[in-house]
Coordinates of C-alpha atoms in Angstrom, one line a residue:
X1 CA 29.6 102.1 19.8
X2 CA 27.4 104.3 17.7
X3 CA 24.2 103.0 16.2
X4 CA 24.1 102.9 12.4
X5 CA 21.7 105.4 10.8
X6 CA 19.5 102.6 9.4
X7 CA 18.7 101.3 12.9
X8 CA 15.8 103.4 14.1
X9 CA 14.9 101.9 17.4
X10 CA 16.3 99.7 20.2
X11 CA 14.1 96.7 19.3
X12 CA 15.6 96.4 15.8
X13 CA 19.1 96.8 17.3
X14 CA 18.4 94.1 19.9
X15 CA 17.2 91.6 17.2
X16 CA 20.3 92.3 15.1
X17 CA 22.5 91.9 18.2
X18 CA 20.9 88.6 19.0
X19 CA 21.5 87.3 15.5
X20 CA 25.1 88.3 15.7
X21 CA 25.5 86.5 19.1
X22 CA 24.1 83.3 17.6
X23 CA 26.3 83.6 14.6
X24 CA 29.3 84.1 16.9
X25 CA 28.4 81.0 18.9
X26 CA 28.1 79.0 15.7
X27 CA 31.5 80.3 14.4
X28 CA 33.1 79.4 17.8
X29 CA 31.6 75.9 17.6
X30 CA 32.8 75.5 14.0
X31 CA 36.3 76.6 15.0
X32 CA 36.4 74.2 17.9
X33 CA 35.3 71.3 15.7
X34 CA 38.0 72.2 13.1
X35 CA 40.7 72.3 15.8
X36 CA 39.6 68.8 16.9
X37 CA 39.6 67.5 13.4
X38 CA 43.1 69.0 12.8
X39 CA 44.4 67.3 15.9
X40 CA 42.9 63.9 14.7
X41 CA 44.4 64.5 11.2
X42 CA 47.8 65.2 12.6
X43 CA 47.7 62.0 14.6
X44 CA 46.6 60.1 11.5
X45 CA 49.4 61.6 9.4
X46 CA 52.0 60.7 12.0
X47 CA 50.7 57.1 11.9
X48 CA 50.8 57.0 8.1
X49 CA 54.4 58.3 8.2
X50 CA 55.4 55.5 10.5
X51 CA 53.6 53.0 8.3
X52 CA 55.4 54.3 5.2
X53 CA 58.8 54.1 7.0
X54 CA 58.0 50.5 7.9
X55 CA 57.0 49.7 4.3
X56 CA 60.2 51.2 3.0
X57 CA 62.2 49.0 5.4
X58 CA 60.2 45.9 4.3
X59 CA 60.8 46.7 0.6
X60 CA 64.5 47.2 1.2
X61 CA 64.5 43.8 3.0
X62 CA 62.7 42.2 0.1
X63 CA 65.1 43.7 -2.4
X64 CA 68.0 42.2 -0.4
X65 CA 66.2 38.8 -0.4
X66 CA 65.6 38.9 -4.1
X67 CA 69.2 39.8 -4.8
X68 CA 70.3 36.8 -2.6
X69 CA 67.9 34.5 -4.5
X70 CA 69.3 35.7 -7.8
X71 CA 72.8 34.9 -6.5
X72 CA 71.7 31.5 -5.4
X73 CA 70.1 30.8 -8.8
X74 CA 73.2 31.9 -10.6
X75 CA 75.3 29.6 -8.4
X76 CA 72.9 26.7 -9.0
X77 CA 73.0 27.3 -12.8
X78 CA 76.8 27.3 -12.6
X79 CA 76.8 24.1 -10.6
X80 CA 74.4 22.4 -13.0
X81 CA 76.4 23.5 -16.0
X82 CA 79.5 22.2 -14.4
X83 CA 77.8 18.9 -13.6
X84 CA 76.5 18.6 -17.2
X85 CA 80.1 19.1 -18.5
X86 CA 81.5 16.5 -16.1
X87 CA 78.8 13.9 -17.0
X88 CA 79.3 14.5 -20.7
X89 CA 83.1 14.2 -20.3
X90 CA 82.7 11.0 -18.2
X91 CA 80.4 9.4 -20.7
X92 CA 82.7 10.5 -23.5
X93 CA 85.7 9.1 -21.7
X94 CA 84.0 5.8 -21.0
X95 CA 82.8 5.4 -24.6
X96 CA 85.9 6.5 -26.5
X97 CA 89.0 6.3 -24.3
X98 CA 91.4 3.4 -24.6
X99 CA 92.1 3.7 -20.9
X100 CA 88.5 3.3 -19.9
X101 CA 87.6 -0.1 -18.4
X102 CA 85.4 -2.1 -20.7
X103 CA 83.3 -4.6 -18.8
X104 CA 86.4 -5.9 -17.0
X105 CA 88.3 -6.8 -20.2
X106 CA 91.7 -5.1 -20.1
X107 CA 93.3 -3.9 -23.4
X108 CA 90.1 -3.5 -25.4
X109 CA 89.9 -0.2 -27.3
X110 CA 86.1 -0.1 -28.0
X111 CA 82.8 -1.1 -26.6
X112 CA 80.5 -3.7 -28.1
X113 CA 77.0 -2.7 -29.2
X114 CA 75.5 -4.5 -26.2
X115 CA 77.7 -2.7 -23.8
X116 CA 76.8 0.7 -25.4
X117 CA 73.1 -0.2 -25.4
X118 CA 73.3 -0.9 -21.7
X119 CA 74.5 2.7 -21.1
X120 CA 71.8 4.4 -23.3
X121 CA 68.3 4.9 -21.8
X122 CA 65.8 2.5 -23.2
X123 CA 63.6 5.4 -24.4
X124 CA 66.5 6.4 -26.8
X125 CA 66.5 2.9 -28.2
X126 CA 62.8 3.0 -28.8
X127 CA 63.0 6.2 -30.7
X128 CA 64.8 4.4 -33.5
X129 CA 68.4 5.3 -32.9
X130 CA 69.6 2.6 -35.4
X131 CA 73.3 3.0 -34.8
X132 CA 72.9 1.2 -31.5
X133 CA 71.4 -1.9 -33.1
X134 CA 73.4 -4.6 -34.8

């Protein structure tokens, strides 16, 4: 290699060469450190990908569970609605029907006020439902 024109003597060239050697060592150390950091980052990213996959699986499971709960709630609402209709129909049949047994007295077509009051919750009577009183 030819010495540059600005370098006049060997001492100046030796000092410049020493600085270049130290700079090369620092660059090599920096490159090694970056390679280690990249290896660590690759491991971390692989772990994060695994975690995300696990979370996606958990979310899918939760969505399935929520859908099942919605189905259960809808079924319960249907059952409650059906029970309400049946209770109302039964009460209506007992109060109005000629065929309904009235306190063991066959052939009667209506209930007495006392018999009706026995079917109505006492709170309804306290609220002033006058048509149940004689």
